[in-house]
Coordinates of C-alpha atoms and ligand atoms in Angstrom, one line a residue:
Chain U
X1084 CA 4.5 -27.4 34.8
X1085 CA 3.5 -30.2 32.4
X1086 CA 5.3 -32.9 32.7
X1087 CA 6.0 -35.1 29.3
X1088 CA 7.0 -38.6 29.5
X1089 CA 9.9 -38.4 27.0
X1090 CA 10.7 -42.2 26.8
X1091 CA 7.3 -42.7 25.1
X1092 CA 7.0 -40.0 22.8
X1093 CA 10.6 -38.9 21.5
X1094 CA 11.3 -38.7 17.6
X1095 CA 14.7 -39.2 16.9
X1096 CA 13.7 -38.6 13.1
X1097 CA 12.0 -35.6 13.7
X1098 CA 15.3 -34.2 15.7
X1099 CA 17.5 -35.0 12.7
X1100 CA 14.9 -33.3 10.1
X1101 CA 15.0 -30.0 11.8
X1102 CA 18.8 -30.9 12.4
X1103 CA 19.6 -31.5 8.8
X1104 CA 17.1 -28.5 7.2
X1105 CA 18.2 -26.0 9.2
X1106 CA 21.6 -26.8 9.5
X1107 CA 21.8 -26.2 13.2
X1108 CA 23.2 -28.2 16.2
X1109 CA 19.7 -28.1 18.3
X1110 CA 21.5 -29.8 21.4
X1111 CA 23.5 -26.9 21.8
X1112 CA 20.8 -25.3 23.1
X1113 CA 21.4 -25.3 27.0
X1114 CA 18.0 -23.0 27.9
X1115 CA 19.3 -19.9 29.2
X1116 CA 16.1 -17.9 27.6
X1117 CA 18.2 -15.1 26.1
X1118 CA 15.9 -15.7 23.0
X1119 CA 12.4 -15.5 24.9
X1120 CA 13.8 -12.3 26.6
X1121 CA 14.1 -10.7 23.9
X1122 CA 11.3 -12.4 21.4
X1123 CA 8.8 -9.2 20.9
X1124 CA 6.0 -12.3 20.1
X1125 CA 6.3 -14.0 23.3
X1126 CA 3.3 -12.1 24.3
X1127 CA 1.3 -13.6 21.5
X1128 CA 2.8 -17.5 21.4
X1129 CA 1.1 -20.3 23.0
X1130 CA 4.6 -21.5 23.5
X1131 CA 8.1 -19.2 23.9
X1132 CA 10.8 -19.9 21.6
X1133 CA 13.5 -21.5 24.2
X1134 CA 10.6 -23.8 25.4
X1135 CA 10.2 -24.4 21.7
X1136 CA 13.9 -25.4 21.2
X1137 CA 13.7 -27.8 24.5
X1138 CA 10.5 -29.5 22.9
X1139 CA 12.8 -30.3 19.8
X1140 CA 15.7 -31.2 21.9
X1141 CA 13.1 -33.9 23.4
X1142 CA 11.8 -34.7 19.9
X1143 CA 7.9 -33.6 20.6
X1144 CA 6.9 -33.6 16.9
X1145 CA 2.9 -33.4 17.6
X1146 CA 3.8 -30.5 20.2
X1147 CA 6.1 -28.5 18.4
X1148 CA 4.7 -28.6 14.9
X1149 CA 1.2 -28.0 16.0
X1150 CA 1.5 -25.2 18.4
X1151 CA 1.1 -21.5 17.2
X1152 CA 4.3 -19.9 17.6
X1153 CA 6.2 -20.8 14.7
X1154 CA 3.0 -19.4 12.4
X1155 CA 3.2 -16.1 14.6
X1156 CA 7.7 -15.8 14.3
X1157 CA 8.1 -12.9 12.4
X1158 CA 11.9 -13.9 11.6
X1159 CA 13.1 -10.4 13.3
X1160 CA 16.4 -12.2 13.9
X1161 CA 16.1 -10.8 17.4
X1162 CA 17.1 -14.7 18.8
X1163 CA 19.2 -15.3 16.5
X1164 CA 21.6 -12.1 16.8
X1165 CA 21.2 -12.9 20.9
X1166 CA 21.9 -17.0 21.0
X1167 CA 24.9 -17.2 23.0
X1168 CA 25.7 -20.5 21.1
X1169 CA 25.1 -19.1 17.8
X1170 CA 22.5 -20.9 17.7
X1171 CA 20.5 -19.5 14.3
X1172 CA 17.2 -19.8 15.8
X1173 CA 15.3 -17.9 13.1
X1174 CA 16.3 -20.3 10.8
X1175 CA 15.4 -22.9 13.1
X1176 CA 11.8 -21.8 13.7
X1177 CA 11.7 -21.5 9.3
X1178 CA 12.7 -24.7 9.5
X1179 CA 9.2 -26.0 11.7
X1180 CA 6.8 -23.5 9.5
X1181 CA 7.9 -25.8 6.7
X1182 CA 7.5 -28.8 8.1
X1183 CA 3.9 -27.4 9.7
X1184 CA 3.2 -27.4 6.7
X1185 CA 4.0 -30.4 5.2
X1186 CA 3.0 -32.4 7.7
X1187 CA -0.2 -30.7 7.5
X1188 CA -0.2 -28.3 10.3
X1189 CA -1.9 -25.4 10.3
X1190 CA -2.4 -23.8 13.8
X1191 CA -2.8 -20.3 12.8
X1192 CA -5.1 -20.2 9.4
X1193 CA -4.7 -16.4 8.7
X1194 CA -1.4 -16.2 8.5
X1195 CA -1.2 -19.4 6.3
X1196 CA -3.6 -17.9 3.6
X1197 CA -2.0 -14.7 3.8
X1198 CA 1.1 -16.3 2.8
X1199 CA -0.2 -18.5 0.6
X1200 CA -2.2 -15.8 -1.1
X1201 CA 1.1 -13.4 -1.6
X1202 CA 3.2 -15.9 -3.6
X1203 CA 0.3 -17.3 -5.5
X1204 CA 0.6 -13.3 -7.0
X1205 CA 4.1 -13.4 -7.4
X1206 CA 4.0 -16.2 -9.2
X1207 CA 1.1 -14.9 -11.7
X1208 CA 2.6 -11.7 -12.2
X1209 CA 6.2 -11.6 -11.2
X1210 CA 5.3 -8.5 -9.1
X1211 CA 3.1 -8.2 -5.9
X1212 CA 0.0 -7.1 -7.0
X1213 CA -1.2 -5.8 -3.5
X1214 CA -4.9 -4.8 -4.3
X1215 CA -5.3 -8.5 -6.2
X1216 CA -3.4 -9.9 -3.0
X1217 CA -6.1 -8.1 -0.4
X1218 CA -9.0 -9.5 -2.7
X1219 CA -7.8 -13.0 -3.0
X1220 CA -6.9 -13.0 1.1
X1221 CA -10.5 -11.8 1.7
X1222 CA -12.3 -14.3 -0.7
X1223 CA -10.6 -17.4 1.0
X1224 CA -10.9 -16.1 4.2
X1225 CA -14.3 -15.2 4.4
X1226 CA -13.1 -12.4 5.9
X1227 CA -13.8 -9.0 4.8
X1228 CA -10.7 -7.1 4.6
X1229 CA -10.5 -6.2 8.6
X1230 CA -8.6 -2.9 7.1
X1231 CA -11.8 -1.4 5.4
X1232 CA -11.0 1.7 8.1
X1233 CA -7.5 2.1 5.7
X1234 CA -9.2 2.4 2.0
X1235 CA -9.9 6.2 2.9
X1236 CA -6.2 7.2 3.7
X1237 CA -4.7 4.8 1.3
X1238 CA -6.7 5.1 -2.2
X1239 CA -6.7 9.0 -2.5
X1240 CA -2.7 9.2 -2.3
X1241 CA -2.7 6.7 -5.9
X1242 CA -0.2 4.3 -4.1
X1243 CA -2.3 1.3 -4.7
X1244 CA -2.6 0.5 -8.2
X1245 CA -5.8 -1.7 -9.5
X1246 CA -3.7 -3.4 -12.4
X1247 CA -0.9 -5.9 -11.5
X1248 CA 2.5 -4.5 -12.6
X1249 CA 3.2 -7.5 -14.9
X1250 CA 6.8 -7.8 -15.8
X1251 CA 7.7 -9.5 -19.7
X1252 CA 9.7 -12.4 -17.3
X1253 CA 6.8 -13.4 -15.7
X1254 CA 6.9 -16.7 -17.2
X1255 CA 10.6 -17.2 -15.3
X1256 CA 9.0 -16.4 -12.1
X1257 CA 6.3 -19.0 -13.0
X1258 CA 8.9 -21.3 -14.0
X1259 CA 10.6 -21.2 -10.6
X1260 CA 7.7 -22.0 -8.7
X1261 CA 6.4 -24.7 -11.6
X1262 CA 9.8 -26.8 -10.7
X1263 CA 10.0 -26.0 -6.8
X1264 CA 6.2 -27.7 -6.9
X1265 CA 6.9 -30.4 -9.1
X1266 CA 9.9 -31.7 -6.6
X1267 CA 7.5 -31.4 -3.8
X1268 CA 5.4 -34.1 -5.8
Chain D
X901 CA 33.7 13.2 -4.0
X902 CA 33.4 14.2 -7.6
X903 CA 32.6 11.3 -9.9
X904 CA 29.4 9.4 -10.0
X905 CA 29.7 5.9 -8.4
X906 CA 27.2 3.4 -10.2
X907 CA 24.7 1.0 -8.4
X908 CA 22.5 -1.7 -9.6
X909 CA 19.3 -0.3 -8.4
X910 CA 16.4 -2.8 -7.0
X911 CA 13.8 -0.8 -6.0
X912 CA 11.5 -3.7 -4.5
X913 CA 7.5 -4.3 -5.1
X914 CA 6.3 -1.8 -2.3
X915 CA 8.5 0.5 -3.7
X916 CA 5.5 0.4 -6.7
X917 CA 2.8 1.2 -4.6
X918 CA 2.9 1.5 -0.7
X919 CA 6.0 2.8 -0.2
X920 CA 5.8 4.8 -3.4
X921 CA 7.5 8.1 -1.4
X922 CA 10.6 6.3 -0.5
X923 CA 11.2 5.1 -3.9
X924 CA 10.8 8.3 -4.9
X925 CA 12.9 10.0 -2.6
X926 CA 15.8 7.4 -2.8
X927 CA 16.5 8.3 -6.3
X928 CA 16.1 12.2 -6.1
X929 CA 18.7 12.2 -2.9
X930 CA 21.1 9.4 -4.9
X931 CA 21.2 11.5 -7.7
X932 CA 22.0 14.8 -5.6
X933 CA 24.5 13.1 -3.9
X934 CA 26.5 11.4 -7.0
X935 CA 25.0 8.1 -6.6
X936 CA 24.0 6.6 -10.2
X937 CA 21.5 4.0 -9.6
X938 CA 21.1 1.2 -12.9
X939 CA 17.6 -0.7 -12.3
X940 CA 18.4 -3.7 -12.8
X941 CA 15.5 -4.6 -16.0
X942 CA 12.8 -6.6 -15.9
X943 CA 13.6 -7.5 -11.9
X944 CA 10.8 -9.6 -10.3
X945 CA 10.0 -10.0 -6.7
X946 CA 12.3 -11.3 -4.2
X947 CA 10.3 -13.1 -2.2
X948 CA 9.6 -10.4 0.3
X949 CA 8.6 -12.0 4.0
X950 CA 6.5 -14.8 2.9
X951 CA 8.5 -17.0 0.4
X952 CA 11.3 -18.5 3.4
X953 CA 8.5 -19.2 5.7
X954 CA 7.8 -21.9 3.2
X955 CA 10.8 -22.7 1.6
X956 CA 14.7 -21.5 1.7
X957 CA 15.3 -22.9 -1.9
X958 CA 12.4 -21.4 -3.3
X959 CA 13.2 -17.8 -1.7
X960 CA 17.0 -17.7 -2.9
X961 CA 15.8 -18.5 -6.5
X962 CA 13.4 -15.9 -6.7
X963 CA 16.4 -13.4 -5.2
X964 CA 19.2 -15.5 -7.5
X965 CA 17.1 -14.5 -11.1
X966 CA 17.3 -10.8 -10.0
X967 CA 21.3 -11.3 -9.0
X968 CA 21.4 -12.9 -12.9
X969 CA 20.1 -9.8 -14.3
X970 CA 22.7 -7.5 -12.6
X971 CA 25.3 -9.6 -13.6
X972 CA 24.5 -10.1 -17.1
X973 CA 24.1 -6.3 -16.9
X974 CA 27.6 -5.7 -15.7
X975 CA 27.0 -4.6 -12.3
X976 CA 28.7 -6.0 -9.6
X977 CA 27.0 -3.9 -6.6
X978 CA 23.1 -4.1 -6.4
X979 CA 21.4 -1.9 -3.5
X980 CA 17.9 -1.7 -2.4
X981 CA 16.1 0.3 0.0
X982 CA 14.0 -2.0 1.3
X983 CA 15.0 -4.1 4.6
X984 CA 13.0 -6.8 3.5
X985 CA 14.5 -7.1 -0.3
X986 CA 18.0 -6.7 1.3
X987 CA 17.8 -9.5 3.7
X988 CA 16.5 -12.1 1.0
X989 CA 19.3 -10.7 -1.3
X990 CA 21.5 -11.3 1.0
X991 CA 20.4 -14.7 2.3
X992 CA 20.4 -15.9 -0.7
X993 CA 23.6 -14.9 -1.2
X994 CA 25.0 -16.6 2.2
X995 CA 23.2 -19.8 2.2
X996 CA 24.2 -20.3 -1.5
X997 CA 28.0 -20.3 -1.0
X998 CA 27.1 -23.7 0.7
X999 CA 27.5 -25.5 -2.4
X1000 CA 25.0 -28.2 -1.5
X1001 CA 22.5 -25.5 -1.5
X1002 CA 23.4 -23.5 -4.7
X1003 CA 22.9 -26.7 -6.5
X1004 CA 19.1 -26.8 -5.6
X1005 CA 18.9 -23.4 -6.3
X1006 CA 20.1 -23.6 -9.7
X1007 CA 17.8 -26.4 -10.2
X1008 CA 15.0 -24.1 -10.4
X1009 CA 16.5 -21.5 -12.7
X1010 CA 17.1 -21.0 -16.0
X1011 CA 20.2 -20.5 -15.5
X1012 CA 22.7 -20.6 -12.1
X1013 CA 22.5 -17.6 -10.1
X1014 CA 26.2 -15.9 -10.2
X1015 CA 28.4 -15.6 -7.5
X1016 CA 29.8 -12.6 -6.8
X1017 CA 27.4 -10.1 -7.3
X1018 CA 27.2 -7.9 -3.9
X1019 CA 23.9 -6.9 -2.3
X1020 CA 24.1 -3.6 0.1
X1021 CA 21.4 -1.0 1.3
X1022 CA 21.2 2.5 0.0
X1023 CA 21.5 3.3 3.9
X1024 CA 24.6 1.8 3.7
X1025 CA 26.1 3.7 0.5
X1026 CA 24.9 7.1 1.5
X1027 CA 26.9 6.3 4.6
X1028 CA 29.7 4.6 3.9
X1029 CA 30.5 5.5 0.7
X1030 CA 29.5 9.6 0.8
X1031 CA 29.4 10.1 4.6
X1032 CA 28.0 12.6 7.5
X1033 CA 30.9 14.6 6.6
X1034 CA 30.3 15.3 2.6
X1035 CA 26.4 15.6 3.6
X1036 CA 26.6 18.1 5.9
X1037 CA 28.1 20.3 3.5
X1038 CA 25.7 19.6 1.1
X1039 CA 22.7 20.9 3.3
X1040 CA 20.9 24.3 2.7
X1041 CA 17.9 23.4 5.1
X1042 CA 19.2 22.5 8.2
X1043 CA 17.0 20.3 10.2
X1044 CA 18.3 22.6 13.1
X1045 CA 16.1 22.1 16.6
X1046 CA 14.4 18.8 15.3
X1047 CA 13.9 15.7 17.4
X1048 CA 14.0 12.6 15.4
X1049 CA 13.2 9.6 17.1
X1050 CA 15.3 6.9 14.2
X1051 CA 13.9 3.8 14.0
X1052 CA 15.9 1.1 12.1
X1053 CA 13.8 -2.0 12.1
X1054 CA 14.6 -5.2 13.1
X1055 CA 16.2 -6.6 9.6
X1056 CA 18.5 -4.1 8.4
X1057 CA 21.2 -5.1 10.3
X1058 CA 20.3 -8.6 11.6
X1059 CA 21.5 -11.0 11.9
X1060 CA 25.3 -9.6 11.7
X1061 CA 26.8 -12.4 9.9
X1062 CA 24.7 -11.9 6.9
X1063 CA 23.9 -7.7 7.1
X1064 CA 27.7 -7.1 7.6
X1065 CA 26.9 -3.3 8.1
X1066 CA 26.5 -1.2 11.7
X1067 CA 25.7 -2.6 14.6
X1068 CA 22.9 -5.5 15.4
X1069 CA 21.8 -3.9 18.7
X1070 CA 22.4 -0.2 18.4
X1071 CA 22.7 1.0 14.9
X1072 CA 23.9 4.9 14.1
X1073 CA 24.2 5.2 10.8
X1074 CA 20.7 6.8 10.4
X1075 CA 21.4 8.5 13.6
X1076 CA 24.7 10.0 11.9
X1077 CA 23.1 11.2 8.9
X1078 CA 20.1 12.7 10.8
X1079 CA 22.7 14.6 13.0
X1080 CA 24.9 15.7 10.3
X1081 CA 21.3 17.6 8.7
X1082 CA 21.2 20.0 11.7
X1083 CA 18.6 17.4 13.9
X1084 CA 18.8 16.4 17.3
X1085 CA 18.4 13.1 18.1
X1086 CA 16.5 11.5 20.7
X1087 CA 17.6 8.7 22.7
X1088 CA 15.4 5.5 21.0
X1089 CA 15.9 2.2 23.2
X1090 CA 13.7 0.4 20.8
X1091 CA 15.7 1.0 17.3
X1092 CA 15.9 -2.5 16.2
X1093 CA 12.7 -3.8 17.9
X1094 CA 10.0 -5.7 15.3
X1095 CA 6.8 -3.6 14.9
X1096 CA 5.3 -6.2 13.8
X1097 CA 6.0 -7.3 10.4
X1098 CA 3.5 -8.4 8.3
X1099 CA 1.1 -9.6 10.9
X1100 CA -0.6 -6.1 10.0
X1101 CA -3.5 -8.5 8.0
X1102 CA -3.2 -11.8 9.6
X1103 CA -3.2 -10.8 12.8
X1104 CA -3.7 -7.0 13.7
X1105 CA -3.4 -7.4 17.4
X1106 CA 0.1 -7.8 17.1
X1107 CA 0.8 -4.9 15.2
X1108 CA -1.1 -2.3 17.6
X1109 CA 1.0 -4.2 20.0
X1110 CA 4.5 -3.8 19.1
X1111 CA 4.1 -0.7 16.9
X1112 CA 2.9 1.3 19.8
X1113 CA 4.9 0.5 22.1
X1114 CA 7.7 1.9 19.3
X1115 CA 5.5 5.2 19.6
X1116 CA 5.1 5.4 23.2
X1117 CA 8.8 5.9 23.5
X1118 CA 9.3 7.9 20.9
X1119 CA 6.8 10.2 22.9
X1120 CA 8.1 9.5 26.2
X1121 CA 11.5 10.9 24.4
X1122 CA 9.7 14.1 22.8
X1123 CA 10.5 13.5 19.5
X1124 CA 8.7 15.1 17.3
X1125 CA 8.5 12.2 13.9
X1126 CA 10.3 9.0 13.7
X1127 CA 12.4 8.4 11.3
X1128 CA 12.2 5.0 9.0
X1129 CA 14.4 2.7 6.2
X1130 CA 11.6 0.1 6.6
X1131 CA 8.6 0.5 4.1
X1132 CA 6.6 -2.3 6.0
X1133 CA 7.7 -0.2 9.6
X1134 CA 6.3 2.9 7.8
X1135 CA 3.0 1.5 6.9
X1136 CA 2.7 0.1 10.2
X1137 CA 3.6 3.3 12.1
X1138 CA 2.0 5.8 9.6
X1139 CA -1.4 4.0 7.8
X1140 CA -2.0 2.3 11.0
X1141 CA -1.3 4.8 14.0
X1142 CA -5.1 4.9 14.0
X1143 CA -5.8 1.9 14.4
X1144 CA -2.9 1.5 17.4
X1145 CA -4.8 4.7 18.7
X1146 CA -8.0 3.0 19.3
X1147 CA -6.5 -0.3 20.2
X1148 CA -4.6 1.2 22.7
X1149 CA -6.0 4.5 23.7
X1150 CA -3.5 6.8 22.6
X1151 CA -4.2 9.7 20.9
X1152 CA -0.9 10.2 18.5
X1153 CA -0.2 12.5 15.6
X1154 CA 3.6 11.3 15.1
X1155 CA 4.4 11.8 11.5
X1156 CA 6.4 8.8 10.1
X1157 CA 9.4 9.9 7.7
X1158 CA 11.5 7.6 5.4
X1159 CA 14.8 9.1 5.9
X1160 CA 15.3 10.2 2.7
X1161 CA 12.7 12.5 2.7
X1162 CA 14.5 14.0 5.5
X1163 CA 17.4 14.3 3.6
X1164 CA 16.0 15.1 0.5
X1165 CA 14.4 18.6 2.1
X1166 CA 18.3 19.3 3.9
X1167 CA 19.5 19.0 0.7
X1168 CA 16.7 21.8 -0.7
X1169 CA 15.5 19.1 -2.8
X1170 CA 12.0 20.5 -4.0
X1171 CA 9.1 19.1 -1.8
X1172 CA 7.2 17.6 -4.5
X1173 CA 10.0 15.1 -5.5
X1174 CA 9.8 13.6 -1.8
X1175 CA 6.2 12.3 -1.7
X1176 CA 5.6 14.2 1.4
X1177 CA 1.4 14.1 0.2
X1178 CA 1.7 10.1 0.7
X1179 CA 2.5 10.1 4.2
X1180 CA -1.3 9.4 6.1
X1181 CA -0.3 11.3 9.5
X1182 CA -0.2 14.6 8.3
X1183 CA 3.8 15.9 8.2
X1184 CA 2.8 19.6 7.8
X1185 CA 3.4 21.2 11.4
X1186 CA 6.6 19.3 11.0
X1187 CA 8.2 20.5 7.8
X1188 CA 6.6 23.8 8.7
X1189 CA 9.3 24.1 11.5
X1190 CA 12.2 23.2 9.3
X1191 CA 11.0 26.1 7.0
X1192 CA 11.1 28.2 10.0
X1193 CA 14.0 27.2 12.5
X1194 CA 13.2 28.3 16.1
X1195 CA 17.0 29.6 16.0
X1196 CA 19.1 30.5 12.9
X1197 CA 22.0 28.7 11.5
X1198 CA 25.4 29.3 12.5
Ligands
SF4_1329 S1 19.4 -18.2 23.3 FE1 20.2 -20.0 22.3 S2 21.0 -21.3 24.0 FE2 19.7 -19.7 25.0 S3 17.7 -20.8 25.1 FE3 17.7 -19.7 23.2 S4 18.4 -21.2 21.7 FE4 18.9 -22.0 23.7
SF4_1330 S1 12.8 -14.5 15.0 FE1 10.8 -15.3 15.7 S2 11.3 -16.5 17.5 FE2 13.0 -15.3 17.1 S3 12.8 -13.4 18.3 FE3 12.0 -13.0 16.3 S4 9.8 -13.4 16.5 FE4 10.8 -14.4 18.3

């Protein structure tokens, strides 16, 4: 097990940031793993989610906020519902994807410019436009849509529409996201 | 029941295009049950999964404009059929009687999102408010001799503090419903298990992963479809069983239902009306044996 020297590297800020955004107690975490036994990702995370809550315990910043787990959290609430000290772990691991991201971590590209690519439609057209969504995920990633095997069962049933369903409050919706930006500023 | 009951209706951006059938079906089995749905106009997207991974204020202000609208509309219940819409609706909802929150909320709206407007799933209304009971009445095409395998998703009723309907670990609404249409169903250990979310794009792995594990027990149970409230479970289970096939060496034809559907055909709602023509794994040999039930009615 790897062994970190916590006298050296502990963050007392980053604790109270993830503290104060998420609006959870972190230190009530007392690591009985009921939230890695039952986190369907744990097969895919470079680190589980109790190990996660004892790095932020031990304020690991570069650790937490850099590792791959918190891009690959699907919020299923599955933690969450289980914490035995209601701990709202979901929330918690929200919480780190935000400040990945401020911060200027990004461990798991993909999943960052898929993200990135959905609410950049929402906020042009008030609406998912899924067809304009695939096309802008595959231009930034280089990446040819890796679903090219699902056009033939998809485009013959007319689900996917090739115009955006634009909505007359579309400027609202661009409005909201105009104001959230400019605070971030 | 005799009188309509009136809903705000928010159908949800899938509900345009991928998930096309369920939006379809929702409103044929509302009406035939007496449930008036109002769409809410002009509603805009919630959110969906994306928005909270990057910011809570953001996500409860693109749910709060669509909670303005049904309040300025009158309506004081809005439901959705989407697990996905009904959790940011709801989330919104809970975080924002913080008041701290609803302030920065209402910083980024036109106007402060209202307070008590209620959010609820169509799931929940079709259960709570007409009932197992009143259905099974209703239905002219028992489902008779039918294993179901229901599969509710991990969001719909997690986590309980904010869903506030069933229960977190083993859900039986849908199970109720499916049982008071005739079917039988199937034991399913894996009813509010993720099947993967949105990884689907991002990272497909992860999706072949979980989603067949969901249909390796609805095998190992014999059932003979699952049975969905989930759009984005739908699309993984349905549009992508091919692709869990060859990542994982399976060879499944499980058609993928939205419950409705299955209660739309009980109810001898006409075919057509259900979207049965959108589902990818073909449902035919399926319905075919609700047309013809191995033993008749009693
Ligand atoms: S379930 Fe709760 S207490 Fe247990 S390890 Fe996870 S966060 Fe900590
Ligand atoms: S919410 Fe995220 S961390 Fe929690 S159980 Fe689900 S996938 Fe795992």
């Amino acid at each position: 097990m790897e062994v970190i020297n916590i006298t050296k590297s502990y963050d007392p800020d980053f604790v109270a940031e993830v503290e104060a955004e998420s609006e959870q107690n972190v230190r009530l975490c007392y690591q009985c793993g009921n939230c890695t036994a039952g986190c369907p990702y744990t097969f895919a995370y470079d680190i589980p989610v109790s190990q996660i809550m004892r790095l932020v315990q031990a304020g690991q910043k570069e650790k937490v906020l850099s590792c791959r787990s918190i891009w690959i959290c699907a919020t299923c609430e599955s933690c969450t519902t289980r914490c035995p000290n209601d701990i709202d772990v979901a929330r918690l691991m929200d919480v780190l994807r935000h400040m990945a991201r401020r911060y200027n971590y990004n461990a798991v590209p993909t999943v960052r410019t898929f993200v990135d690519s959905f609410l950049n439609s929402v906020e042009k057209h008030g609406r998912v436009f899924e067809m304009g969504l695939m096309a802008a995920y595959m231009t930034k990633t280089g990446r040819f849509w890796t679903d090219t095997d699902l056009s033939p069962k998809v485009l013959p049933k007319g689900k996917l529409s090739f115009k955006p369903h634009r909505i007359q409050g579309r400027d609202e919706v661009a409005k909201i996201f105009e104001r959230y930006k400019e605070q971030q500023r | 029941m005799s009188e309509a009951r009136t809903y705000g209706y928010y159908p949800g951006c899938s509900g345009m295009g991928t998930s096309m059938e369920y939006e379809r079906s929702t409103r044929a089995v509302c009406e035939a049950l007496g449930i008036k749905l109002v769409e809410l106009e002009d509603w805009s997207c919630c959110g969906s999964t994306p928005a909270h991974t990057v910011d809570h204020v953001l996500s409860a202000a693109l749910s709060g404009r669509n909670l303005s609208i049904a309040e300025s509309m009158g309506l004081d219940t809005v439901i959705t059929p989407c697990p996905s819409c009904l959790t940011n609706l709801k989330t919104a909802t809970h975080r924002m009687e913080n008041p701290e929150f609803r302030s920065k909320v209402d910083k980024l709206l036109d106007k402060p999102a209202p307070g008590g407007v209620a959010v609820k799933s169509v799931l929940q209304v079709i259960f709570e408010d007409v009932g197992p009971d009143a259905i099974r009445e209703k239905v002219v095409r028992p489902l008779d001799g039918l294993a179901l395998a229901p599969y509710y998703g991990c969001l719909m009723n997690r986590p309980p503090e904010v869903m506030q309907f069933d229960d977190p670990e083993n859900p039986t609404s849908m199970d109720e419903i499916l049982k008071a249409l005739g079917a039988d169903v199937v034991p399913y250990g894996l009813k509010v298990e993720c099947c993967g979310a949105s990884h689907g794009i991002a990272q497909k792995d992860v999706v072949t992963t979980l989603s067949g594990r969901l249909l390796d027990l609805a095998y190992a149970e014999k059932a003979v479809a699952m049975v969905t409230a989930c759009p984005l479970c739908q699309m993984n289970l349905d549009l992508r069983q091919g692709q869990i096939n060859s990542a994982n060496k399976t060879n499944y034809k499980m058609p993928i239902f939205y419950y409705t559907q299955l209660l739309g055909i009980a109810l001898g709602l006409p075919e057509k009306e259900l979207g049965f023509d959108k589902l990818a794994v073909n449902p035919a040999p399926v319905l075919k044996a609700i047309q013809e039930p191995s033993h008749a009615a009693s």
